[in-house]
Coordinates of C-alpha atoms in Angstrom, one line a residue:
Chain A
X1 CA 35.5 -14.2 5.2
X2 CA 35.0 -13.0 1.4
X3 CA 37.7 -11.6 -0.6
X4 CA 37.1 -9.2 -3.4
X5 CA 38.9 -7.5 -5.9
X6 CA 38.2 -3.7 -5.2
X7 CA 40.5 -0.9 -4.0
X8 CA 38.1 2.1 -2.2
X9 CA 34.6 0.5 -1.9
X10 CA 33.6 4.2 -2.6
X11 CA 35.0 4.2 -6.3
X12 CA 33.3 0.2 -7.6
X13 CA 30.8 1.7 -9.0
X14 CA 32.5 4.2 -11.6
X15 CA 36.1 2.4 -11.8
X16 CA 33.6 -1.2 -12.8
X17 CA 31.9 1.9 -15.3
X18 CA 34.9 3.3 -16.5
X19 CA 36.6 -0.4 -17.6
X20 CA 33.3 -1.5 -19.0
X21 CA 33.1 1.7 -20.9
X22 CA 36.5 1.1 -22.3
X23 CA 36.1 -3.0 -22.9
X24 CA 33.4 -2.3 -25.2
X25 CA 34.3 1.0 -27.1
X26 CA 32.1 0.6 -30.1
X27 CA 29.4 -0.5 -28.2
X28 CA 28.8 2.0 -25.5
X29 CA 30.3 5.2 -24.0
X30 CA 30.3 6.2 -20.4
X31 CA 29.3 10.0 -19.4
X32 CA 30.7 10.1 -16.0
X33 CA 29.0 13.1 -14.5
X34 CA 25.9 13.1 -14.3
X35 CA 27.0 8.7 -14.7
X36 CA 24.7 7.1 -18.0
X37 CA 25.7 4.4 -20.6
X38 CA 24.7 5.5 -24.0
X39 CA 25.4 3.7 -27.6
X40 CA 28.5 4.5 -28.8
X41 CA 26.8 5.2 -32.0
X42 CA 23.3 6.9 -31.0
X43 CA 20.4 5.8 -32.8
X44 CA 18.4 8.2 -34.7
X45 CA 14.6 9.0 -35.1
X46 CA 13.5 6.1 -33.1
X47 CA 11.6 6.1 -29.6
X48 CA 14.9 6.4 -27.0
X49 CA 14.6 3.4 -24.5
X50 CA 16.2 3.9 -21.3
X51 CA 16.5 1.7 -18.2
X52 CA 18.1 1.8 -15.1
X53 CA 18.6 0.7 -11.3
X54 CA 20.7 0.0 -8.8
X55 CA 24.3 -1.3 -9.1
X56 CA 25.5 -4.1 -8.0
X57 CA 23.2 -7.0 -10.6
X58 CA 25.3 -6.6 -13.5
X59 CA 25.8 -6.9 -16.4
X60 CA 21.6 -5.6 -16.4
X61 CA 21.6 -2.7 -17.2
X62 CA 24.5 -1.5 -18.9
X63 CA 25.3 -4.7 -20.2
X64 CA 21.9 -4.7 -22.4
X65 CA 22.9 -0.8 -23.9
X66 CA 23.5 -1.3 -27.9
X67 CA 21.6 -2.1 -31.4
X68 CA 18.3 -3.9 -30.6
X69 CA 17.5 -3.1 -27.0
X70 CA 18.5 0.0 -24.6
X71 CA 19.6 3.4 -25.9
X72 CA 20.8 4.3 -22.2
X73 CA 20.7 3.0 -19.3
X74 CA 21.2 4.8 -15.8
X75 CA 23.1 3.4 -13.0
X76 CA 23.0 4.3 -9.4
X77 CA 25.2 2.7 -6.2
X78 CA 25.0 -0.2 -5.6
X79 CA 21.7 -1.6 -4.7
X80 CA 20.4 2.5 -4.9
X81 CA 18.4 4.0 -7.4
X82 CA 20.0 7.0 -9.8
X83 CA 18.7 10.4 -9.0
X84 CA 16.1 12.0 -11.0
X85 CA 19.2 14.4 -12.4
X86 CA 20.8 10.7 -13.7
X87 CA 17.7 9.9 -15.5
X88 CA 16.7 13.3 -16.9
X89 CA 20.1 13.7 -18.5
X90 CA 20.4 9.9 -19.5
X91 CA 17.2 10.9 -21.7
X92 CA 17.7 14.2 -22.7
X93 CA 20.8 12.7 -24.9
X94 CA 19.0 9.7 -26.2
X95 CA 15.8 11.5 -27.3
X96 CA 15.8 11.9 -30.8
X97 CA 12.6 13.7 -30.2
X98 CA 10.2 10.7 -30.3
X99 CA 10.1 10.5 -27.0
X100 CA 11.6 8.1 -23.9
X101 CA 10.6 5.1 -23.1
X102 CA 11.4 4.6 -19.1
X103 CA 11.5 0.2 -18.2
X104 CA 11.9 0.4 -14.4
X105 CA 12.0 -2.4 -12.2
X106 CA 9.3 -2.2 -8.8
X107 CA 11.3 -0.4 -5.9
X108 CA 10.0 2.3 -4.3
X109 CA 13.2 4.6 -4.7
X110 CA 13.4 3.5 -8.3
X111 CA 9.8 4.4 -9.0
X112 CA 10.0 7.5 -7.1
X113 CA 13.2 8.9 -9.0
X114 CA 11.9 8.1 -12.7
X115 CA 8.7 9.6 -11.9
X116 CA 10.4 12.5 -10.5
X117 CA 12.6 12.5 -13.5
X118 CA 9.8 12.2 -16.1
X119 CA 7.8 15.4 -14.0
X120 CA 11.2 17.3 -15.1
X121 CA 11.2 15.7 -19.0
X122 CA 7.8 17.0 -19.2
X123 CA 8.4 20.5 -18.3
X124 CA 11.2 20.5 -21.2
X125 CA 8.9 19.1 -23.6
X126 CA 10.3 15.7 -23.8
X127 CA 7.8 13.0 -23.7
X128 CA 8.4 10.2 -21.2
X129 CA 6.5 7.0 -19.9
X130 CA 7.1 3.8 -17.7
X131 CA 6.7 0.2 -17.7
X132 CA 6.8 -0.8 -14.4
X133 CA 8.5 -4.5 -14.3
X134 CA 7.1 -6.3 -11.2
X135 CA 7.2 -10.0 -12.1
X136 CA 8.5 -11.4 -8.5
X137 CA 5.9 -14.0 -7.2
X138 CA 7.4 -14.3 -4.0
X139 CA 6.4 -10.6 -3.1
X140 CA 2.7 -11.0 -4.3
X141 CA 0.2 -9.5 -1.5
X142 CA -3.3 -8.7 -1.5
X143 CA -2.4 -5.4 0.1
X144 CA -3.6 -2.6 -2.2
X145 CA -1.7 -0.3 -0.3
X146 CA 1.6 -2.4 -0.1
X147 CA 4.6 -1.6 -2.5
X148 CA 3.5 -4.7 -4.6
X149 CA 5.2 -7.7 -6.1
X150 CA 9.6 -6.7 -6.6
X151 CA 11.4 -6.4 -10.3
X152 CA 13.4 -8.7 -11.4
X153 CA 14.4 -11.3 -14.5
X154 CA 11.5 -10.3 -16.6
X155 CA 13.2 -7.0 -17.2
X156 CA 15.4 -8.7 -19.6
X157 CA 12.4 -9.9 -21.4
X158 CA 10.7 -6.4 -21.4
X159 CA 14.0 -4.8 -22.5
X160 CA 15.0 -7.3 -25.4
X161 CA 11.0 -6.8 -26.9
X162 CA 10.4 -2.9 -26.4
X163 CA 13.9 -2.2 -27.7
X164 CA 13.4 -4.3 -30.9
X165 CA 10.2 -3.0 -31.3
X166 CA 11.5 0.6 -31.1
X167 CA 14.2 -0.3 -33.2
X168 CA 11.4 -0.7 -36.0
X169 CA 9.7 2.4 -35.6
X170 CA 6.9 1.5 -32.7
X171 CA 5.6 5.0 -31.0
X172 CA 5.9 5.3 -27.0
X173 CA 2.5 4.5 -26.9
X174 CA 2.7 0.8 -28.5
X175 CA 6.3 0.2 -26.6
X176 CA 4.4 1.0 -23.3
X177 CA 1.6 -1.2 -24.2
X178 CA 3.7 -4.1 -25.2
X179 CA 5.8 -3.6 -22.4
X180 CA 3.1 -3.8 -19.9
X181 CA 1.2 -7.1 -22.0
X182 CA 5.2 -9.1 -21.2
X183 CA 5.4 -7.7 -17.5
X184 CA 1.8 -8.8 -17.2
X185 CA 2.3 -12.2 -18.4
X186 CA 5.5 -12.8 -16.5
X187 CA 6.4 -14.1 -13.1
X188 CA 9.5 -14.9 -11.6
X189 CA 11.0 -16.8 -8.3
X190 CA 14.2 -16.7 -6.7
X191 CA 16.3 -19.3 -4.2
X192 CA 19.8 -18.6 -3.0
X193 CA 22.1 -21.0 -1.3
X194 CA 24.4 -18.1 0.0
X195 CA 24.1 -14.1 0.5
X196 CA 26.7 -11.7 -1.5
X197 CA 28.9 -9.1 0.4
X198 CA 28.9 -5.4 -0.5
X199 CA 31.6 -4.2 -2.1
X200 CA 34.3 -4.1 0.9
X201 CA 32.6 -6.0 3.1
X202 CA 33.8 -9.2 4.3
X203 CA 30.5 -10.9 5.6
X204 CA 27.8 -11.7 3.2
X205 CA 24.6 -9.5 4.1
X206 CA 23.0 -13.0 6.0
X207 CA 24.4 -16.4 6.5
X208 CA 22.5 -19.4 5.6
X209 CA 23.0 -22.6 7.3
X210 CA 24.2 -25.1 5.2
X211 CA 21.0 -27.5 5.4
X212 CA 18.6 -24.3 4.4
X213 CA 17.9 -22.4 1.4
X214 CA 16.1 -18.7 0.9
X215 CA 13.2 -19.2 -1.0
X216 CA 11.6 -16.4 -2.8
X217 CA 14.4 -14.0 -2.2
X218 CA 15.0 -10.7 -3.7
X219 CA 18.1 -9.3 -5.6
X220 CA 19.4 -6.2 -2.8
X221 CA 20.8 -8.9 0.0
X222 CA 17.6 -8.9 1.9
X223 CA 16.2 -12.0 3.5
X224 CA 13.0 -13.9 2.0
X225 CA 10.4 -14.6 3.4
X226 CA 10.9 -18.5 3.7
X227 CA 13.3 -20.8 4.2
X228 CA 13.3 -24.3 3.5
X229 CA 15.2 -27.4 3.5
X230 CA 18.3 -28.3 0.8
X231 CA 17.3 -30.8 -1.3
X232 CA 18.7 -32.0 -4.7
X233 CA 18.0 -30.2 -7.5
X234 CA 14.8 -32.1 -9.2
X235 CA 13.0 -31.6 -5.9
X236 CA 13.6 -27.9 -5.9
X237 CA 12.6 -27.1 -9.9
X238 CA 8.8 -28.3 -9.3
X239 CA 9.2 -26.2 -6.0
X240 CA 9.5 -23.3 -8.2
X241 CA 7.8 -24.1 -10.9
X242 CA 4.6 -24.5 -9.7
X243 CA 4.0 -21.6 -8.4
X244 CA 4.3 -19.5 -11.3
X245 CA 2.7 -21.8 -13.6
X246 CA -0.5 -21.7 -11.3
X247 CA -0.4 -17.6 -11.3
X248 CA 0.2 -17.4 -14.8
X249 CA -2.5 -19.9 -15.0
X250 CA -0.6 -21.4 -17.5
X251 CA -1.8 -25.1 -19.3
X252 CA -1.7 -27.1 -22.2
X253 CA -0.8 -25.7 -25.6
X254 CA 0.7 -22.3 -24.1
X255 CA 3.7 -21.1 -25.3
X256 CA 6.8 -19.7 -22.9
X257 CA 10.6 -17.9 -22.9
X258 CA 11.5 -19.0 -20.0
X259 CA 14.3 -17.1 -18.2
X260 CA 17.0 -19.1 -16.0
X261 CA 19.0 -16.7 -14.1
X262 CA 22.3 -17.1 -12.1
X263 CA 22.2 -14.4 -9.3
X264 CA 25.9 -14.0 -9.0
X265 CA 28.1 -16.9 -8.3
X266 CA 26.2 -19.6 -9.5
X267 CA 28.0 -21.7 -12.3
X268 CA 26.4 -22.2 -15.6
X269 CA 26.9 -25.6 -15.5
X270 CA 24.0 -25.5 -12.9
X271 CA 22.2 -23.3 -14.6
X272 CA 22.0 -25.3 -17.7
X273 CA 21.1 -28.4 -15.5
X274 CA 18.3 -26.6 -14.1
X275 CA 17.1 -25.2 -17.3
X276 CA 17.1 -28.8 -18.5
X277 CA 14.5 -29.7 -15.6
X278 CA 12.7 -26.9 -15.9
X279 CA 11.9 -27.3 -19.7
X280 CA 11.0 -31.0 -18.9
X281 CA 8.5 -30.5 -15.9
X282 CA 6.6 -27.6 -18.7
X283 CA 6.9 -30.3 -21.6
X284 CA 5.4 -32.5 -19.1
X285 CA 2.2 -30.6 -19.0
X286 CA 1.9 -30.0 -22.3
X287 CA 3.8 -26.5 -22.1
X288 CA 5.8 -25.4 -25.3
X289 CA 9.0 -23.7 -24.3
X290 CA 9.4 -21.6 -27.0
X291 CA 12.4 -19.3 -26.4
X292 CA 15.1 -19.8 -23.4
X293 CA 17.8 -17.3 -22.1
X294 CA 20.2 -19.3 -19.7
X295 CA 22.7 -17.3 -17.6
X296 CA 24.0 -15.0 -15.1
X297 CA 21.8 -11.6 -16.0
X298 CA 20.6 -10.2 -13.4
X299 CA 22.6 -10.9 -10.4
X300 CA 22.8 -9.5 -6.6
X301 CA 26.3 -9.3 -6.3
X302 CA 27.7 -12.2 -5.5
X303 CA 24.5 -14.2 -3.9
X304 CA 24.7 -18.0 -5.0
X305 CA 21.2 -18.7 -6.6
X306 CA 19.4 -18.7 -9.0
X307 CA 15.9 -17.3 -10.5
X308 CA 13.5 -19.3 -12.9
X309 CA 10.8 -16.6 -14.6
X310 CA 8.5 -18.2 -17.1
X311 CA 7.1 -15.2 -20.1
X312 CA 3.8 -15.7 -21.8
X313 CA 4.9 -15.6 -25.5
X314 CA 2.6 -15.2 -28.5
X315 CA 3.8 -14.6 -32.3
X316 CA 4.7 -10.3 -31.4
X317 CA 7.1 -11.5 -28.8
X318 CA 8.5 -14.2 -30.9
X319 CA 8.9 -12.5 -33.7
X320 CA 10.5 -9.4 -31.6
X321 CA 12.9 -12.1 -29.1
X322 CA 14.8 -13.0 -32.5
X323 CA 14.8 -9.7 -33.7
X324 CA 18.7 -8.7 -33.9
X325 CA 20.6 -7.2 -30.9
X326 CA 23.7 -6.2 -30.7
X327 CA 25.2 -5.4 -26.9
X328 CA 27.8 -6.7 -24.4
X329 CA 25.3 -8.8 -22.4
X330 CA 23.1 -10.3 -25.4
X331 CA 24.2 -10.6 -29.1
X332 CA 21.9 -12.6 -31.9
Chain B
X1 CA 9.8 44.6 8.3
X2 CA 9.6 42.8 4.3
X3 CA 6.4 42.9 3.4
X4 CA 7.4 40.8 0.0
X5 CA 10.4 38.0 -0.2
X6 CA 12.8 39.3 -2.5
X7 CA 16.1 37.6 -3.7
X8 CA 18.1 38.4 -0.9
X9 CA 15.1 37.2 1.4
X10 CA 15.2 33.9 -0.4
X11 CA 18.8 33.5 0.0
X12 CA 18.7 34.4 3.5
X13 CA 15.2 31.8 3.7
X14 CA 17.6 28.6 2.2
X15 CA 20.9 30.1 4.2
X16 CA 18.8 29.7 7.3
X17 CA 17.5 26.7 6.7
X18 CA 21.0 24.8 5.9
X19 CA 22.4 26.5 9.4
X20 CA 19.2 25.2 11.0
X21 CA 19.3 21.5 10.0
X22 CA 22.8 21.8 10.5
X23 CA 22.6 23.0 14.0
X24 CA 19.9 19.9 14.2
X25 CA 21.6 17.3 12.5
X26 CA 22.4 14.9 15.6
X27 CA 18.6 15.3 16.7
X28 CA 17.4 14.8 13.2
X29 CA 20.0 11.5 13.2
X30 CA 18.5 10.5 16.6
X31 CA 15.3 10.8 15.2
X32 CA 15.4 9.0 12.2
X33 CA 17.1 6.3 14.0
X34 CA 14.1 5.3 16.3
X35 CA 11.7 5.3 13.2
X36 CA 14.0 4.7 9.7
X37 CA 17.7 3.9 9.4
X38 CA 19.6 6.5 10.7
X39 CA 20.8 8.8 7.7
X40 CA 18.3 11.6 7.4
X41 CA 20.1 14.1 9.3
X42 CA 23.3 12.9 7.8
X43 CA 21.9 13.5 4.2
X44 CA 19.9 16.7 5.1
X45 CA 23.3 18.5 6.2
X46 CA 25.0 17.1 3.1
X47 CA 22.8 17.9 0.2
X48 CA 22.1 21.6 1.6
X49 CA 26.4 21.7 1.9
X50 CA 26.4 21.1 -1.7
X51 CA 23.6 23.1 -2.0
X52 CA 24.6 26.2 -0.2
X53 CA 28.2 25.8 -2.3
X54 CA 25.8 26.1 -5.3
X55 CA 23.6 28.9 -4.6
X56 CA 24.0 32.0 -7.0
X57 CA 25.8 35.2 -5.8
X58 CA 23.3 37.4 -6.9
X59 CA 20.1 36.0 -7.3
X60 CA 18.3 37.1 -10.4
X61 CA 14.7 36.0 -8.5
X62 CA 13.1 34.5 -5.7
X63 CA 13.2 31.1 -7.6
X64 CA 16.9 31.3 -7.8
X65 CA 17.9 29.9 -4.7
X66 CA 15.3 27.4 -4.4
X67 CA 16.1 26.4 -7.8
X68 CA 19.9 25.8 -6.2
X69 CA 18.2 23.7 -3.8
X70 CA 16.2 21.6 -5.6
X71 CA 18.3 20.5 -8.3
X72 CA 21.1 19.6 -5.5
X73 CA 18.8 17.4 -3.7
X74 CA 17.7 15.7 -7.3
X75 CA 21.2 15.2 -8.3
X76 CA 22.8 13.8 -5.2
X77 CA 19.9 11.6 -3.9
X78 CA 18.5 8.6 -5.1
X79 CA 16.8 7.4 -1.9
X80 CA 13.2 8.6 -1.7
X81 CA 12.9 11.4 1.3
X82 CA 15.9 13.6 -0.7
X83 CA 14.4 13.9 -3.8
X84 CA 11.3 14.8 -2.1
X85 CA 12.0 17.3 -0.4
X86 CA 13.7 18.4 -4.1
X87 CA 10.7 18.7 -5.6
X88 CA 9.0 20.1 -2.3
X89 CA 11.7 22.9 -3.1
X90 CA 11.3 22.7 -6.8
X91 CA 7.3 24.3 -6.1
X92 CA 9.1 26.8 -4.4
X93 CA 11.9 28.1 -7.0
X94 CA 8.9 27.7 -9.7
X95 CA 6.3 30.0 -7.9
X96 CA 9.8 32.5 -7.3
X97 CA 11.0 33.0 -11.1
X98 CA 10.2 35.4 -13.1
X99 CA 8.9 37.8 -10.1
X100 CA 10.6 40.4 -8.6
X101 CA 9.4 39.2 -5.3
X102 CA 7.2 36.6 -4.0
X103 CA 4.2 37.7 -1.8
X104 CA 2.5 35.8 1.1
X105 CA 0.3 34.8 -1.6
X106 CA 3.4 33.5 -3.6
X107 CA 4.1 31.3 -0.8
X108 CA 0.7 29.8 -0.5
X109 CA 0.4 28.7 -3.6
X110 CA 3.8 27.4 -3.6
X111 CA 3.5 25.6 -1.1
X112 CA 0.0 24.0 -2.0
X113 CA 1.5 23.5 -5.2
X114 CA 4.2 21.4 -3.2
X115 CA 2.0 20.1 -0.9
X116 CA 0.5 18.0 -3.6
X117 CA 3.6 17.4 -5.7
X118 CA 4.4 15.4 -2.5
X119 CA 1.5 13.6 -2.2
X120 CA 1.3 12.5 -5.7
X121 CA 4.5 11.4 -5.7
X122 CA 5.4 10.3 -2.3
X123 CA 1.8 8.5 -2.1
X124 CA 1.6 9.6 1.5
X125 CA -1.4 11.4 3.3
X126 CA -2.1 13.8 6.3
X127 CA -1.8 10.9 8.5
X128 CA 1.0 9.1 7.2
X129 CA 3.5 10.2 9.8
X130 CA 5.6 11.8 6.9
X131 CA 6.6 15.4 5.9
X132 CA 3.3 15.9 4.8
X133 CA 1.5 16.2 8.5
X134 CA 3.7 19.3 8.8
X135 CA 3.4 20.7 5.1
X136 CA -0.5 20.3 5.0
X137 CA -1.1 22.6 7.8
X138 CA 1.2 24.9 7.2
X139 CA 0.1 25.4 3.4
X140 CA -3.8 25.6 5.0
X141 CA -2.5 28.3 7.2
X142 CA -0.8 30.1 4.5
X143 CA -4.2 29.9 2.9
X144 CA -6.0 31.5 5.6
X145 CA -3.6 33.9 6.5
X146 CA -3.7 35.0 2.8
X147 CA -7.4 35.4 2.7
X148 CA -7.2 37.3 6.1
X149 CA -5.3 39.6 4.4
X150 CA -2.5 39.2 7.3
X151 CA 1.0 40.4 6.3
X152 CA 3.9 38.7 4.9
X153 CA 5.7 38.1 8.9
X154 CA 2.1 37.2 10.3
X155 CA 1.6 34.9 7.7
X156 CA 5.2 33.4 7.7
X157 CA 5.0 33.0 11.7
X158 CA 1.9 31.2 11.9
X159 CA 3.2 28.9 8.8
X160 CA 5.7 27.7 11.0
X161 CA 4.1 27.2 13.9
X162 CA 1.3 25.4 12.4
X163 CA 4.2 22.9 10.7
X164 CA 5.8 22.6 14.0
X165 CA 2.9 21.8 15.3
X166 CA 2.1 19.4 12.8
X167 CA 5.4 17.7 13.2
X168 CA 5.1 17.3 17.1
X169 CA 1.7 15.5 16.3
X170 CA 4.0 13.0 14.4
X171 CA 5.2 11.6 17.4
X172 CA 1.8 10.1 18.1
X173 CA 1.1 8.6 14.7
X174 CA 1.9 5.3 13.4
X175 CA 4.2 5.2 9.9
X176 CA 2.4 4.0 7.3
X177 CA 4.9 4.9 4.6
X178 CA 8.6 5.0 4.0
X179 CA 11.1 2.9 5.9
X180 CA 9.1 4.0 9.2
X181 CA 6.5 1.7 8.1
X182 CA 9.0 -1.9 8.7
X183 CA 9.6 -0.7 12.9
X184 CA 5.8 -0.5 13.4
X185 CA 5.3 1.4 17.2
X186 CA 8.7 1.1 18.0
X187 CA 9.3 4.9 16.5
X188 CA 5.5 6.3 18.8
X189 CA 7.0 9.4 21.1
X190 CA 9.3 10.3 18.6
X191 CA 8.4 13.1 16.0
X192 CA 9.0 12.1 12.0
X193 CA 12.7 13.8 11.3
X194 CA 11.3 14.7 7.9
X195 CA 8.2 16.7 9.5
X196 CA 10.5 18.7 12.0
X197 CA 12.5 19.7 8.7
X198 CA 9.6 20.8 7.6
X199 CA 9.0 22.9 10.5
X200 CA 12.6 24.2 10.3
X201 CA 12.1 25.5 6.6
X202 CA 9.0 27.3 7.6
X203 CA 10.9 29.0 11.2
X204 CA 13.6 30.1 8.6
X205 CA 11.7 31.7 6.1
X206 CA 10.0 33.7 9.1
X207 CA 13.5 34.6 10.3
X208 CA 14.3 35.6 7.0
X209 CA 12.1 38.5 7.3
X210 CA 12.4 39.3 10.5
X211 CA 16.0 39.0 11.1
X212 CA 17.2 40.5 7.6
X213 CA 14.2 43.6 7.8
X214 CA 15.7 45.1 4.4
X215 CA 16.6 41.5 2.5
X216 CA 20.7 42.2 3.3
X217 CA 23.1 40.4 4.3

């Protein structure tokens, strides 16, 4: 049995909006119909860049809406896309006529609606593109005609780096080519020790027996592939690890962020454990781990887990990661 | 009998179509249940409810109600078959503004023009067991009928035929796209729910000219 704090499971969504909106007023402002975040002071004469997604893995994206990173960012139910509507009006107020860039994570639904939405841009004379974020290992295939490898935590990265790199004047057509070069040299993998429970619901979306964990799950409640046995913590970072350093074909004297991720209701002070591990195991092998973000970011509901994404980082990245930002999520 | 779809033809077409996949819904449910999760009918009846609330009273074109259409279905549905079928309608109010009245030709190209707004975006083929096996042959039959020179209620009723037949050869197809494509064979016998809608919007825009001979109401 979970307990949560919600009246109508109907009304999480904009009552979670409508608090944010008002915890941080000089950050962000809420327009509730058709639902966006924008800045609370709108940037001007810049490239607009917009993300958005389902709800339900906050604070992304909301949380990452200020000074340095998103201009708006679009948020449907929980674990459902926004409608094409959502995203065509989220853009059409933070176009300052330079056009939108659109950072979208890999679901079909997602994919479908901001394409839909930046068909409907285009007949208004607003110039929109994507970066499609698909850095979830666990979902590679070989099938061409498949949906393709899931968004997650490298969204962060892709959002922090475009949106500093708008902030200094780069055109759409630089913010979509650096935005593709991070999602390209990303890769992420998720384990979770326990499911979250939809707003209302009292039973998590799949129970776990205690001696198993998911590995290579995804962030909407749905099962992974594999599961495997609990184990203490050292023996599950190389688990991860290696993996993603093999696809990245990562080696000595490369240079990483690396992303540690709580996916809900994971304490930071195993977060910050496993971060330790994780930066020793790449030290290991020579790897420099140049940049960290440690933290509950993007999170599926309230899943217990966590997600370890390693980002290729050369001097542009570096140089744009420290750039200032300015938002509820992430401040430097 | 209309030998062009005016407004009130086009409000009588989207009219008919709500009261049909109304009248359809618990098929449609039924349906959609054997090959995807269970909503389509569901979400079908609800976004033409909010769309029939937000039709215009007096339709300045052809494109008006369609346009009502389309932009319900974009606003209210962030799944993937409802803002499909918006933009399937979007072709539709597009091809209908600015004219007086749209022609059998009108409705070809509209609905070629859908045909592969679909396809781009929905990635799905003739084949697919999706709304396209219905919207392919009937846009190749609005073709033919249009180069036949055939009128405007020949036209219209072989349209929907040739979608309804297209949708009963869904039943025999294997998904390949959409939630269909996770239940594998499990959903063989059963038509796609998204093709038969297909097939409805085709049947009404025939009725529309048939039933309503001057475009009243």
């Amino acid at each position: 049995m979970r307990r949560q704090f919600v009246n109508d499971p109907e009304d999480v969504v904009p009552e979670a909006l409508e608090g944010f909106a008002a915890a941080w007023p000089r950050h962000v402002r809420w327009n509730r119909e058709p639902s966006y975040v924008l800045r609370a002071e709108p940037a001007s004469d810049k490239v607009a860049v917009l993300s958005g997604g389902g709800s339900g893995h906050e604070p992304l994206h909301v949380g990452f809406v200020g000074r340095g990173m998103l201009d708006a960012a679009v948020p449907g139910a929980v674990f459902a896309s926004p409608t094409a509507m959502q995203i065509r009006a989220a853009s059409l107020a933070a176009d300052t006529g330079r056009g939108v860039l659109h950072v979208v994570k890999n679901y079909t639904g997602d994919v479908l609606n901001f394409r839909i939405a930046g068909e409907l841009l285009s007949d208004e004379g607003v110039r929109s593109d994507i970066v499609l974020v698909d850095d979830d290992l666990a979902t590679d295939t070989d099938d061409p005609d498949g949906p393709g490898r899931r968004g997650t935590a490298a969204v962060v990265a892709v959002e922090k780096v475009c949106g500093a790199a708008a902030e200094r004047g780069a055109d759409l057509s630089e913010l979509v080519e650096l935005g593709r070069r991070v999602v390209s040299g990303s890769r992420t993998l998720s384990v979770a020790l326990a499911a979250g429970a939809h707003p209302g619901q009292s039973r998590p979306s799949f129970e776990l027996p205690d001696d198993r964990i998911e590995f290579g799950v995804g962030i909407h409640g749905e099962r992974a592939r594999e599961r495997r046995a609990f184990g203490p913590r050292r023996a599950l970072v190389p688990d991860m690890a290696a993996p993603l350093l093999r696809d990245l074909d990562l080696g000595r004297g490369d240079r990483l962020a690396v992303i540690v991720n709580g996916l809900g209701a994971t304490h930071d002070l195993e977060l910050y454990g496993l971060f330790g591990e994780v930066k020793a195991l790449l030290e290991d092998v020579g790897i420099s781990v140049a940049r960290s973000l440690v933290g509950s970011y993007v999170t599926s509901l309230d899943m217990a887990g966590c997600s370890v994404t390693l980002v290729r980082a050369d001097d542009e990245f570096l140089d744009l990661w420290d750039a200032p930002v300015s938002t509820p999520a992430l401040t430097w | 009998m209309a030998d062009q779809i005016s407004p009130a033809h086009a409000d009588l077409w989207v009219r008919g179509f709500a009261a049909a996949i109304n009248d359809a819904d618990d098929h449609l449910t039924d349906l959609d249940r054997r090959s995807g999760d269970g909503d389509f009918g569901t979400n079908m009846v609800t976004g033409l409810r909010r769309a029939l609330a937000a039709l215009p009273e007096h339709p300045d074109s052809p494109g008006a109600p369609f346009q009502a259409l389309s932009d319900t279905f974009l606003s209210h549905s962030g799944g993937t078959s409802g803002p499909l079928f918006g933009m399937w309608f979007r072709d539709f109010a597009k091809a209908g503004h600015g004219t007086p009245a749209l022609t059998l030709a009108g409705v070809a190209e509209a609905a070629d023009r859908g045909w592969a707004t679909v396809t781009r975006l929905g990635s799905a083929k003739v084949g697919d067991r999706t709304m396209v096996d219905a919207i392919a042959p009937a846009a190749e039959s609005l073709g033919r009928s249009t180069a036949e020179g055939l009128s405007l209620e020949e036209g219209l009723r072989a349209a929907a035929e040739a979608a309804e037949a297209g949708a009963q050869g869904t039943s025999e197809l294997l998904g390949r796209k959409g939630r269909t494509s996770y239940v594998g064979d499990a959903a063989l016998g059963a038509p796609d729910p998204g093709a038969v809608a297909i097939g409805l919007f085709f049947r009404a825009a025939h009725a529309s000219v048939t039933d309503g001979a001057d475009g009243t109401r």
